Coordinates of C-alpha atoms in Angstrom, one line a residue:
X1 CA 60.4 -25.8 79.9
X2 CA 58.4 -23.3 77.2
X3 CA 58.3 -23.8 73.5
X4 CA 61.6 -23.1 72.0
X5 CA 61.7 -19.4 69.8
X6 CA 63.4 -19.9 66.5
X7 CA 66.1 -17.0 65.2
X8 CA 63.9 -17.4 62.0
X9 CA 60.4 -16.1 63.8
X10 CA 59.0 -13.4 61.5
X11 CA 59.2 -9.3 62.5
X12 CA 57.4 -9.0 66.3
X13 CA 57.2 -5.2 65.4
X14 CA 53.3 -4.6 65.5
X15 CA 51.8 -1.9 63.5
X16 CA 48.6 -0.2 63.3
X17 CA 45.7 -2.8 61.9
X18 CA 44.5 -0.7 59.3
X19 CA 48.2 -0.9 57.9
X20 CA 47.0 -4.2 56.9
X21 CA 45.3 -2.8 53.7
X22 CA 48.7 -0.5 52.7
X23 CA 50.7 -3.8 53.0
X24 CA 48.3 -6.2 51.2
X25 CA 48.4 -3.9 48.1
X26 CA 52.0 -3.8 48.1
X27 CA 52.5 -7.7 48.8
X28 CA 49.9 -8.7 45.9
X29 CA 49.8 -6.5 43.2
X30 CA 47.3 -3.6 43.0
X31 CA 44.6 -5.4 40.4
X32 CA 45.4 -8.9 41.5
X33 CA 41.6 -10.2 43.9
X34 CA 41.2 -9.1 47.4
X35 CA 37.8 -9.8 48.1
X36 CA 35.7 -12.1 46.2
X37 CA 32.0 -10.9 46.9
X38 CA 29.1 -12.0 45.4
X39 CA 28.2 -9.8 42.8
X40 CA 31.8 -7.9 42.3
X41 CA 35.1 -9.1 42.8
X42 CA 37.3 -6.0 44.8
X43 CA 41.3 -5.8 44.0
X44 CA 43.7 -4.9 46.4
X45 CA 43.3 -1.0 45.1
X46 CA 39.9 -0.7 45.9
X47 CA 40.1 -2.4 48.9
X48 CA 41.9 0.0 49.9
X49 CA 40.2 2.8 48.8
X50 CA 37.0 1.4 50.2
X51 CA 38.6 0.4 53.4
X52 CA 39.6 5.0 53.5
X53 CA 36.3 5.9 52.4
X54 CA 34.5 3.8 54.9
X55 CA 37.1 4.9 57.6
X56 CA 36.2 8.4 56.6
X57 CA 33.0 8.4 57.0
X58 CA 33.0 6.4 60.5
X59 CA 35.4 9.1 61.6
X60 CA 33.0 11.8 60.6
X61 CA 29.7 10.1 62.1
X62 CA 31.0 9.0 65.2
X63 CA 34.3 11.3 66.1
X64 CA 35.3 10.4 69.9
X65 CA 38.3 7.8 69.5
X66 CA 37.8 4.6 71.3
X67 CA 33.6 4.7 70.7
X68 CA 31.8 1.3 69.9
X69 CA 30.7 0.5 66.4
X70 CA 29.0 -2.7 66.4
X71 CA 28.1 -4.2 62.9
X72 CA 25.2 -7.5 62.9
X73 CA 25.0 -8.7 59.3
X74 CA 26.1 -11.6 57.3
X75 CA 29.7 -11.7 55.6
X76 CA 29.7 -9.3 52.8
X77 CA 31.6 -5.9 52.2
X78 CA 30.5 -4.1 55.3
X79 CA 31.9 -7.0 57.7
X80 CA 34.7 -7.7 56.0
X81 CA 35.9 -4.1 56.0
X82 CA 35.1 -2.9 59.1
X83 CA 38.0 -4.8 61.1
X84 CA 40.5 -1.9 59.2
X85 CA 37.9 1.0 58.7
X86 CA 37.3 0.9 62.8
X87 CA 40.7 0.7 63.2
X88 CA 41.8 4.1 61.2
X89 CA 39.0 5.4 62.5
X90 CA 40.2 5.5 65.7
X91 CA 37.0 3.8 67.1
X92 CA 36.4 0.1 68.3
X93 CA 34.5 -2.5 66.2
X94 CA 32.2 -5.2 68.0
X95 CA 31.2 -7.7 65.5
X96 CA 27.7 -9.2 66.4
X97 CA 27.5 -12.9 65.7
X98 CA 24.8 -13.3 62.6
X99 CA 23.6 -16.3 64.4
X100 CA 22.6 -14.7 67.5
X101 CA 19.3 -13.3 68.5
X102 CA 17.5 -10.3 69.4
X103 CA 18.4 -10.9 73.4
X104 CA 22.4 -11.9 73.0
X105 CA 22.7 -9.4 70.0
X106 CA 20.5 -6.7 72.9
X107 CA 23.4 -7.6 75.8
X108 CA 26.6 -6.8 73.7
X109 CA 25.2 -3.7 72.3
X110 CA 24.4 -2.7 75.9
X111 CA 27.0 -3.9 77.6
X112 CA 29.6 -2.8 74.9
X113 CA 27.8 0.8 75.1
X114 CA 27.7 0.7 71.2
X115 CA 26.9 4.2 69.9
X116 CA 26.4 3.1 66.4
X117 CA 24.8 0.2 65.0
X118 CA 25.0 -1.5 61.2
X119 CA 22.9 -4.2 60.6
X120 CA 20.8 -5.8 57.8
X121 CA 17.4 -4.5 57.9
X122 CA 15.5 -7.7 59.1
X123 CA 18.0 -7.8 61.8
X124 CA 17.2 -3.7 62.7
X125 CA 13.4 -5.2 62.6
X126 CA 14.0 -8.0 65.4
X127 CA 15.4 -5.2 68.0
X128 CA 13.0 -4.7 70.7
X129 CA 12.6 -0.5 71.9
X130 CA 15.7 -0.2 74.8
X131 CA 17.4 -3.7 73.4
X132 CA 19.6 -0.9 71.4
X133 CA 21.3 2.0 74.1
X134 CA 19.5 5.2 73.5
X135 CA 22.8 6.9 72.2
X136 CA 23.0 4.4 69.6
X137 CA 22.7 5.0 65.6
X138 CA 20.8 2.5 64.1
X139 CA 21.9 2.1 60.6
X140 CA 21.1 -0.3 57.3
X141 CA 24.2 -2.3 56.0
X142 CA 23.8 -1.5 52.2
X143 CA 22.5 2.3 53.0
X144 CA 25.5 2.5 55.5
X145 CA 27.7 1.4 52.8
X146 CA 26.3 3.6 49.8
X147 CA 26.9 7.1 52.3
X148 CA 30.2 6.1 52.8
X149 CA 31.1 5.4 49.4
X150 CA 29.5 8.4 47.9
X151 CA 30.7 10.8 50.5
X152 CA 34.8 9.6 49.8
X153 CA 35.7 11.0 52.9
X154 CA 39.5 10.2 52.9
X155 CA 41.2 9.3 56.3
X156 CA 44.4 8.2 55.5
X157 CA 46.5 5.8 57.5
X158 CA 46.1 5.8 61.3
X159 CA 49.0 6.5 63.6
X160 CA 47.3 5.1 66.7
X161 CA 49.5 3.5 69.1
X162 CA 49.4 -0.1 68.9
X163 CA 48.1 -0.7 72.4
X164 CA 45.0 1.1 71.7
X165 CA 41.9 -1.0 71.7
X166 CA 40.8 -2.1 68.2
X167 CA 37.8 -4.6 69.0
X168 CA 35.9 -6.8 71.3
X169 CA 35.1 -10.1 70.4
X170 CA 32.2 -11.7 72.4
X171 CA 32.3 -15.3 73.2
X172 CA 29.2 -17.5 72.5
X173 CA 28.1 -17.4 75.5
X174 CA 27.1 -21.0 76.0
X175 CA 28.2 -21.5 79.9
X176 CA 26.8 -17.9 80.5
X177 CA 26.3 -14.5 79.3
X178 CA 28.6 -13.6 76.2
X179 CA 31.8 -11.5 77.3
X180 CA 33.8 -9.0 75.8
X181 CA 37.2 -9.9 74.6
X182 CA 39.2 -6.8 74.0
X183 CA 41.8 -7.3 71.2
X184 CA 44.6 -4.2 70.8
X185 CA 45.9 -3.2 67.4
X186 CA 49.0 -5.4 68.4
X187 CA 47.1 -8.2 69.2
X188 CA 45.0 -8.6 65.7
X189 CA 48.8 -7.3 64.0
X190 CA 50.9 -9.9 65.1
X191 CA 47.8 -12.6 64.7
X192 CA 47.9 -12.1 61.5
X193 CA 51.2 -11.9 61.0
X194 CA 52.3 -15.4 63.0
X195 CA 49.7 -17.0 61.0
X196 CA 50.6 -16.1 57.3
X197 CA 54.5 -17.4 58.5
X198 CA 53.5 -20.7 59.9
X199 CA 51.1 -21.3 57.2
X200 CA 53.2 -20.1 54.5
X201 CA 50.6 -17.7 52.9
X202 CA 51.6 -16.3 49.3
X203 CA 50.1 -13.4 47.8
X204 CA 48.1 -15.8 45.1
X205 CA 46.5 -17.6 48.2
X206 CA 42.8 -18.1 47.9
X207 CA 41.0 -18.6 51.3
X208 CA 37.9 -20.0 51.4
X209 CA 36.0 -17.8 54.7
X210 CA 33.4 -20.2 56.0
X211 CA 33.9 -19.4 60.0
X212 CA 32.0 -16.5 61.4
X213 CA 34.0 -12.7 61.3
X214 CA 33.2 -12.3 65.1
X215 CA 35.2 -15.5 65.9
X216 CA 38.8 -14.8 66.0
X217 CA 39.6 -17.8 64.4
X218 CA 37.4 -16.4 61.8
X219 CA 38.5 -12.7 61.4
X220 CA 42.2 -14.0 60.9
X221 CA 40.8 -16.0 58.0
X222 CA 40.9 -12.3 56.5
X223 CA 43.6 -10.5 58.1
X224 CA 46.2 -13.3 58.0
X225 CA 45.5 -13.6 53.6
X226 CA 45.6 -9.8 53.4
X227 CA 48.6 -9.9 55.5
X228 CA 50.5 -12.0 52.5
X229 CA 48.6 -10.2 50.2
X230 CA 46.3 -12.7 48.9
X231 CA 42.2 -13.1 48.3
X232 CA 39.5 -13.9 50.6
X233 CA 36.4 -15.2 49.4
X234 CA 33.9 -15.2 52.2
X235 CA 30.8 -18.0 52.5
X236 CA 27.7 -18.1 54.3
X237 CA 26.8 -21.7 53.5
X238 CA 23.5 -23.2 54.4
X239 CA 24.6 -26.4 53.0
X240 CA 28.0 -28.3 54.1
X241 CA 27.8 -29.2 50.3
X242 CA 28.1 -25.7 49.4
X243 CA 31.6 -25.2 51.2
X244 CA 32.7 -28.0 48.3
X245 CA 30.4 -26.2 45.7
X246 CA 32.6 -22.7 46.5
X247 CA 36.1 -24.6 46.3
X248 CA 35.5 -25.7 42.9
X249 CA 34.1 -22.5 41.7
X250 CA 36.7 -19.8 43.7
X251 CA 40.1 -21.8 43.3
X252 CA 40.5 -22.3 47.0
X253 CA 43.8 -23.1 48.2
X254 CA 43.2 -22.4 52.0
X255 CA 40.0 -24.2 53.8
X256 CA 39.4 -23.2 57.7
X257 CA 36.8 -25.1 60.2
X258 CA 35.6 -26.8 63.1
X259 CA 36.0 -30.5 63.9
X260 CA 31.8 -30.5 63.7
X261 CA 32.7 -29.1 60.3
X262 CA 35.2 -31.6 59.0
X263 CA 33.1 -34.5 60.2
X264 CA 29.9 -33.4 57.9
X265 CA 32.3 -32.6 55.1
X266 CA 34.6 -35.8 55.0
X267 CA 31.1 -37.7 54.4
X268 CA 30.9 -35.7 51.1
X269 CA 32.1 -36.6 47.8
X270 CA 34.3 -33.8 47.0
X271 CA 35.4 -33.7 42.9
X272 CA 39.2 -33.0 42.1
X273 CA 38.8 -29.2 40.7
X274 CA 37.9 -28.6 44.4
X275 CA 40.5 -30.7 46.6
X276 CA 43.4 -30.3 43.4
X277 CA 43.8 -26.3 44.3
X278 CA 44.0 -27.0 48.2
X279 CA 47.2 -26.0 49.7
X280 CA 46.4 -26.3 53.2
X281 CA 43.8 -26.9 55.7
X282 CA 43.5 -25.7 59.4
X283 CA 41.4 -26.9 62.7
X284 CA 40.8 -25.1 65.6
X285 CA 38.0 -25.0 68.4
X286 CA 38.9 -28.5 69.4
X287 CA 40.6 -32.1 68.6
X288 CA 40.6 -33.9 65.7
X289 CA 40.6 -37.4 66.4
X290 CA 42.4 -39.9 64.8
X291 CA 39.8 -41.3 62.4
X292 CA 39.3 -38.0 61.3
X293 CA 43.0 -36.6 60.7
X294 CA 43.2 -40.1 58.6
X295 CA 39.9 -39.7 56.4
X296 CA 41.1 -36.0 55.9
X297 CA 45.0 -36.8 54.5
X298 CA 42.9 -39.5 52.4
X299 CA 40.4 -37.1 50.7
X300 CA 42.7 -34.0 50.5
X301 CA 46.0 -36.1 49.7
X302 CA 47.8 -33.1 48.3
X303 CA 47.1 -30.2 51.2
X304 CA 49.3 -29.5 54.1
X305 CA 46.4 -30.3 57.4
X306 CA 47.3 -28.5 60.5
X307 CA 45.4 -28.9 63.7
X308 CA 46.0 -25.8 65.8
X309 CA 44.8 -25.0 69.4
X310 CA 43.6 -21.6 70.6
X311 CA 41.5 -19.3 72.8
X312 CA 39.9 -16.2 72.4
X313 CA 41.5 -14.6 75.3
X314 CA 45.1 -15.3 73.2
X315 CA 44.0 -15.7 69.6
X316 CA 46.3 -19.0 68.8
X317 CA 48.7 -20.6 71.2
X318 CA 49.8 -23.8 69.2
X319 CA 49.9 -25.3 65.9
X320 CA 51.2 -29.1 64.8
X321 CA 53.7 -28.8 61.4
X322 CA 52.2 -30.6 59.1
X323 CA 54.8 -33.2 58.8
X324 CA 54.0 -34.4 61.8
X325 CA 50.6 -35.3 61.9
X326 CA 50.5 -38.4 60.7
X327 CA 52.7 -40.0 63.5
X328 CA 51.6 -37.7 66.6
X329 CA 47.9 -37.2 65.5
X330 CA 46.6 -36.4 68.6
X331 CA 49.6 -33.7 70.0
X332 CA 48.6 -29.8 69.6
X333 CA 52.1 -29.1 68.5
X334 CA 54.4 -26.0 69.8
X335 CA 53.8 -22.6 70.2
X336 CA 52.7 -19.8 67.2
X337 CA 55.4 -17.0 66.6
X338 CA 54.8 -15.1 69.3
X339 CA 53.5 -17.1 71.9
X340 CA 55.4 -18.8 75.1
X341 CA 53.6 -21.7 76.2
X342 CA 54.6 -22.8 80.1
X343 CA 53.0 -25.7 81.3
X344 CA 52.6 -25.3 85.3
X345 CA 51.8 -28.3 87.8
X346 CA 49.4 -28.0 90.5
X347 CA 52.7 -26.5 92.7
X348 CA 53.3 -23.5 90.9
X349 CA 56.5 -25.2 89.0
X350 CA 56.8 -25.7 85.5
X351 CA 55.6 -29.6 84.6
X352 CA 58.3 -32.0 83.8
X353 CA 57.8 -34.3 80.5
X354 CA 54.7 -35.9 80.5
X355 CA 53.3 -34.1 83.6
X356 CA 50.1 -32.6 83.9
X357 CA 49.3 -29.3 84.4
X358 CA 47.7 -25.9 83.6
X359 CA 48.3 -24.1 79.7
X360 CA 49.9 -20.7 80.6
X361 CA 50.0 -18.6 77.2
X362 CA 52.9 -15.7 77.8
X363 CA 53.1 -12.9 75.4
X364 CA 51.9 -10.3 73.0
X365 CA 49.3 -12.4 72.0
X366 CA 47.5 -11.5 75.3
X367 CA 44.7 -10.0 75.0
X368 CA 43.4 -7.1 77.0
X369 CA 41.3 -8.2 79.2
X370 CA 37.2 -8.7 79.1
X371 CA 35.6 -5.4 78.4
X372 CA 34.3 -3.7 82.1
X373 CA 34.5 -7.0 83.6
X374 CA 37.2 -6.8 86.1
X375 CA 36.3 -9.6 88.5
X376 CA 36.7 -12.0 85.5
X377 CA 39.7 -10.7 84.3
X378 CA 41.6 -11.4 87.3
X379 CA 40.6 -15.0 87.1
X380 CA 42.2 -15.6 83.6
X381 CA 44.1 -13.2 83.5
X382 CA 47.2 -12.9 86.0
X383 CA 50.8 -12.3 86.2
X384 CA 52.9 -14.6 83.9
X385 CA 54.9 -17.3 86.0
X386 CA 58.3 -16.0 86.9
X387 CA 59.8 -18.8 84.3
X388 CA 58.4 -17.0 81.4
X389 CA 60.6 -15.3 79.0
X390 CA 57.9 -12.7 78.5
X391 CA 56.9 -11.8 81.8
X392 CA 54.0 -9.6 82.1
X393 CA 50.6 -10.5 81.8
X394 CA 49.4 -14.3 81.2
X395 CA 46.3 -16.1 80.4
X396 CA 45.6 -18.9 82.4
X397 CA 43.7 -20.9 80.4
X398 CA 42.2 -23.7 82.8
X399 CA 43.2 -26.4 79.9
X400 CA 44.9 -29.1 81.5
X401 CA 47.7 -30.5 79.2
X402 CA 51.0 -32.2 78.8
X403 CA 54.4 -31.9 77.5
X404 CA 56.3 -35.0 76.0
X405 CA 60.2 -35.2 75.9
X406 CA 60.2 -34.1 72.5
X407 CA 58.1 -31.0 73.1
X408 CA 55.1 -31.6 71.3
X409 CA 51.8 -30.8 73.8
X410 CA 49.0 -33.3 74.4
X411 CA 45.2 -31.7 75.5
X412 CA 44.2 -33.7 78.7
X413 CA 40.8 -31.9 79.4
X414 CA 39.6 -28.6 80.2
X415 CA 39.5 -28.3 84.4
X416 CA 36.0 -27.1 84.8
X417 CA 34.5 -30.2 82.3
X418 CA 36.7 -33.0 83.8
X419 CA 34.2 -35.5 85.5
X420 CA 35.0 -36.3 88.9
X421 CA 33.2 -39.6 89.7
X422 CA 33.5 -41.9 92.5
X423 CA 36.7 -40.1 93.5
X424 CA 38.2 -40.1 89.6
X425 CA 38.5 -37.6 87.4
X426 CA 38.0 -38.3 84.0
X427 CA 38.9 -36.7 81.1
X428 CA 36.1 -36.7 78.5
X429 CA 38.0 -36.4 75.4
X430 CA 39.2 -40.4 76.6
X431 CA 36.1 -41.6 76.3
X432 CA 34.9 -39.6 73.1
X433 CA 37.8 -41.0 71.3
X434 CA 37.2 -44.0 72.5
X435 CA 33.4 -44.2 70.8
X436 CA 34.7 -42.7 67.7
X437 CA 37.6 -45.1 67.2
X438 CA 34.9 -47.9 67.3
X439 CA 33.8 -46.9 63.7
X440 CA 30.3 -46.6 65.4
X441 CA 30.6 -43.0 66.0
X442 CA 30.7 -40.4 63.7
X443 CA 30.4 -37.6 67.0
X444 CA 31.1 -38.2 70.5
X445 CA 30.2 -36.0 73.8
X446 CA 30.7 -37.4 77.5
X447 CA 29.3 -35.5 80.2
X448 CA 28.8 -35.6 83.9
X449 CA 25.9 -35.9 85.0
X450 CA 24.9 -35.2 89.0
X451 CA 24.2 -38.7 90.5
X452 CA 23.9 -39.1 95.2
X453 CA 25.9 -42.4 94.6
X454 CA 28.6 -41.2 92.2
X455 CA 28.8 -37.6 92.5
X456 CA 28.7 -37.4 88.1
X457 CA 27.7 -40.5 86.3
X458 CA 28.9 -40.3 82.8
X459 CA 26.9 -40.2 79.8
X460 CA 27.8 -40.0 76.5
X461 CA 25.9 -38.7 73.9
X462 CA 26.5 -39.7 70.1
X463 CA 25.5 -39.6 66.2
X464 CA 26.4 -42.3 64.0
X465 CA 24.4 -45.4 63.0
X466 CA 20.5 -45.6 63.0
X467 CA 20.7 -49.1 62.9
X468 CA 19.8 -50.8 66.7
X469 CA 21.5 -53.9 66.5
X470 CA 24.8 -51.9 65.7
X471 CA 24.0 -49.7 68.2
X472 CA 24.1 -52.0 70.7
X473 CA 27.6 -52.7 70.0
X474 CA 29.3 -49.8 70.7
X475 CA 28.9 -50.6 74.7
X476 CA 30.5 -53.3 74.3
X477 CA 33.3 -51.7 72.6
X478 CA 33.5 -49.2 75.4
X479 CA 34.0 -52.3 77.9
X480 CA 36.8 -54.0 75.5
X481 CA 38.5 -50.5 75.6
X482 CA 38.0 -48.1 78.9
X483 CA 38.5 -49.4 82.4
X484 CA 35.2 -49.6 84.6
X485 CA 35.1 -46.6 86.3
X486 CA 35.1 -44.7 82.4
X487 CA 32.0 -46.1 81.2
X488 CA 29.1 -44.5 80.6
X489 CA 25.7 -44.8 83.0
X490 CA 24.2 -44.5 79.4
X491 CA 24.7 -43.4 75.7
X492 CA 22.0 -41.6 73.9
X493 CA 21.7 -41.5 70.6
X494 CA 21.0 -38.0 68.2
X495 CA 20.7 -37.4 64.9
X496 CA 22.3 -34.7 65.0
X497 CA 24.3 -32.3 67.2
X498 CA 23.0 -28.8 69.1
X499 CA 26.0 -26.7 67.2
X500 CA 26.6 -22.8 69.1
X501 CA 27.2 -19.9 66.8
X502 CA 30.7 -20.6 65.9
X503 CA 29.9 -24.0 65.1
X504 CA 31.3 -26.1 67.9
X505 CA 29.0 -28.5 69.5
X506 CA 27.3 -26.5 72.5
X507 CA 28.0 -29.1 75.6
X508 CA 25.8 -27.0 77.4
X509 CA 23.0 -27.4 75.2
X510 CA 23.3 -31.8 75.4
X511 CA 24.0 -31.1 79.2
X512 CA 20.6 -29.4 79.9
X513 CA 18.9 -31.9 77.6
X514 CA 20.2 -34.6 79.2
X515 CA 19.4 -33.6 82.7
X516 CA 16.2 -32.9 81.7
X517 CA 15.4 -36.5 80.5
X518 CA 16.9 -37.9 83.6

């Protein structure tokens, strides 16, 4: 059994990205906002024109089709335009984390074989000689933008077939060495277009772009708006207070993060000129737990909350409609427009209702592959199950899940960060929600931790109360609600959480800490 594909799905024709910018000014109209930057506010026109221009120029600078242009700055004009400008350029944007260092930023340049680089100048500074390849341009963001600009080198529309490689998105890295994610026109086209449908994006749609630009989640903050012809306004916040601070001040009606993210910012006081405008809000790159689906619906009472599931390797597989949060809280929901989800038991077969088994993501979501990495291709990506609809290639996503009769998925636990102790294999998530639920816990981590006896001992490592003697509770909580073999060796206490560069909290990170107190 796959998710069920409704008559009313939205067009699957794909088109060149850079279309994107055409379509936007004819969805919204040509002086309504596009952009909302920080000292200039671009309409849908000059987006446009800017996105040509800069297209232009790229195609003069760096003419052999399929080159990489990597770009290592903050969110501004240059990031935010690139995504289309690469694309009718004909050559193939690597974004570069802002949040990265010299050596991560060093690897994807050289393992993408970047010819050109744009970056803020401090960031130009940090590179070490040879951390940039020898063929590569090394060029300042705002001097970068000015030639461009003043050169109005007009491109025009691309005609590039829509299988041709348009980016490569690098994962954080935090169980190894970042790796390329190569993303085809089609792939960021029908993203964007599956996500303005479920979402119901209108052209007068503000969204508020807090997420980085070389996350996928976050690049579709852009191209999904422009898509439906609305505005993007894009943040850099040091401050969870200033994500609040910017919904107030820009209108914002859509409002995308992480479940790190929505933790800090339900312990806010946010005033009603910034919830009132909120249409909707949106969760990816992991659960939301119970507690905090409920303190969201109570602080933003009037917005649509939908808690989606994806992976970089296939953009978005699910999403949960809205109305149905508030009675199956913890399900990941159905499949996006154009995504078949298969859930495949441990045989090979597709998993009966309430069966366990691997997340197989069919379709033209797929992405391409990682970038000159073909021995870890083939172990994600392989030939979709014979059941699927779509046939082709699939991504095998190692994230154990289940179906229920009524269709709606349930996340069990990613395979390689079950804990297998004393013969059981726990899921982690079971025991985080567990801590959280006892009102203790405002963040939640188990981990396995080597042990001769056990095999993994679990800890679990948490933020909440500073106070001891209500610290000393929460074990006895855990004993009320898990059974024996679930409870945690030890729980140690943080103030705060190691976050990676997309904001998630880096496991890795408490995992090496925590072996290194033991």
């Amino acid at each position: 059994m796959s998710d069920p594909q409704p008559n009313n799905w939205p067009d699957p024709t794909p088109y060149p990205l850079d279309h994107l910018a055409e379509l936007a000014s004819a969805r919204g109209a040509d002086e309504a906002p596009a952009l909302v930057l920080k000292d200039e506010v671009l309409n849908h026109d000059t987006l446009r024109q800017r996105v040509d221009w800069l297209a232009g120029w790229l195609a003069r600078e760096v003419p052999e089709k399929g080159a990489r242009v990597a770009s290592w700055a903050a969110k501004g004009e240059l990031t935010c335009l690139l995504p289309l400008a690469a694309a009718r350029a004909g050559v193939v944007h690597v974004p570069i984390n802002p949040l990265l260092k010299r050596a991560q930023a060093a690897h994807i340049l050289a393992d993408s074989g970047a010819v050109m680089l744009i970056a803020t100048a401090s960031r130009l500074k940090s590179l070490d000689e040879g951390d940039c390849p020898a063929e590569c341009a090394q060029l300042e963001e705002k001097a970068a933008l000015d030639t461009a600009f003043e050169a109005q080198l007009s491109h025009g529309p691309s005609s590039a077939d829509t299988d041709d490689l348009a980016a490569i998105l690098y994962t954080s890295g935090s169980t190894g060495r970042p790796k390329g994610v190569m993303l085809s026109h089609a792939n960021l086209w029908l993203g964007a277009v599956s996500v303005a449908n479920y979402l119901k994006f209108a052209s007068d749609d503000v969204t508020l772009a807090v997420l980085p630009l070389s996350f996928d989640y976050g690049q579709n903050q852009l191209l999904s708006t422009w898509y439906a012809g609305g505005s993007v306004a894009p943040l850099d916040f040091l401050f969870p207070r200033d994500v609040v601070k910017a919904c107030a001040k820009h209108g914002v009606t859509t409002l995308a993060a992480v479940p790190p993210l929505w933790v800090q910012l339900t312990e806010l006081d946010w005033p009603e000129e910034a919830t009132a405008p909120l249409r909707r809000l949106t969760n990816s790159g992991g659960a939301l737990t119970t507690e905090l689906v409920s303190d969201l619906q109570r602080i933003f009472s009037s917005a649509d909350l939908y808690p989606m599931y994806g992976l970089t390797e296939a953009f978005r597989s699910t999403f949960l409609d809205p109305e149905l949060v508030k009675k199956h809280p913890k399900s990941m929901g159905q499949a996006i427009p154009f995504a078949e989800i298969l859930v495949i038991d441990d045989d090979g077969n597709v998993a009966g209702p309430d069966i366990e088994g691997e997340l197989v993501h069919c379709g033209p979501l797929v992405a391409q592959g990682y970038w000159q990495d073909p021995s870890r291709t083939a172990e994600r990506f392989k030939p979709a199950p014979t059941q699927s609809e779509y046939g082709g290639t699939a991504v095998w996503s190692g994230d154990r899940v289940k179906r229920a009769a009524n269709g709606l998925l349930y996340f069990v636990g990613r395979r390689d960060a079950m804990i297998k102790s004393a013969g059981n294999r726990i899921s982690p998530q079971e025991i985080e929600e567990a801590a959280i639920a006892s009102d203790l816990v405002l963040e939640a981590v188990a981990l396995g931790i080597p042990d001769e006896r056990l095999g993994h001992a679990v800890h679990l490592v948490v933020r909440g109360t500073d106070d001891a003697s209500e610290q000393a509770k929460l074990p006895k909580v855990l004993r009320q609600e898990l059974p024996n073999f679930m409870q945690p060796r030890e729980v140690h206490w943080r103030d705060a959480m190691p976050l990676n560069p997309n904001g998630k909290i880096d496991r890795t990170a408490l995992y090496r800490a925590i072996v290194g107190e033991e």
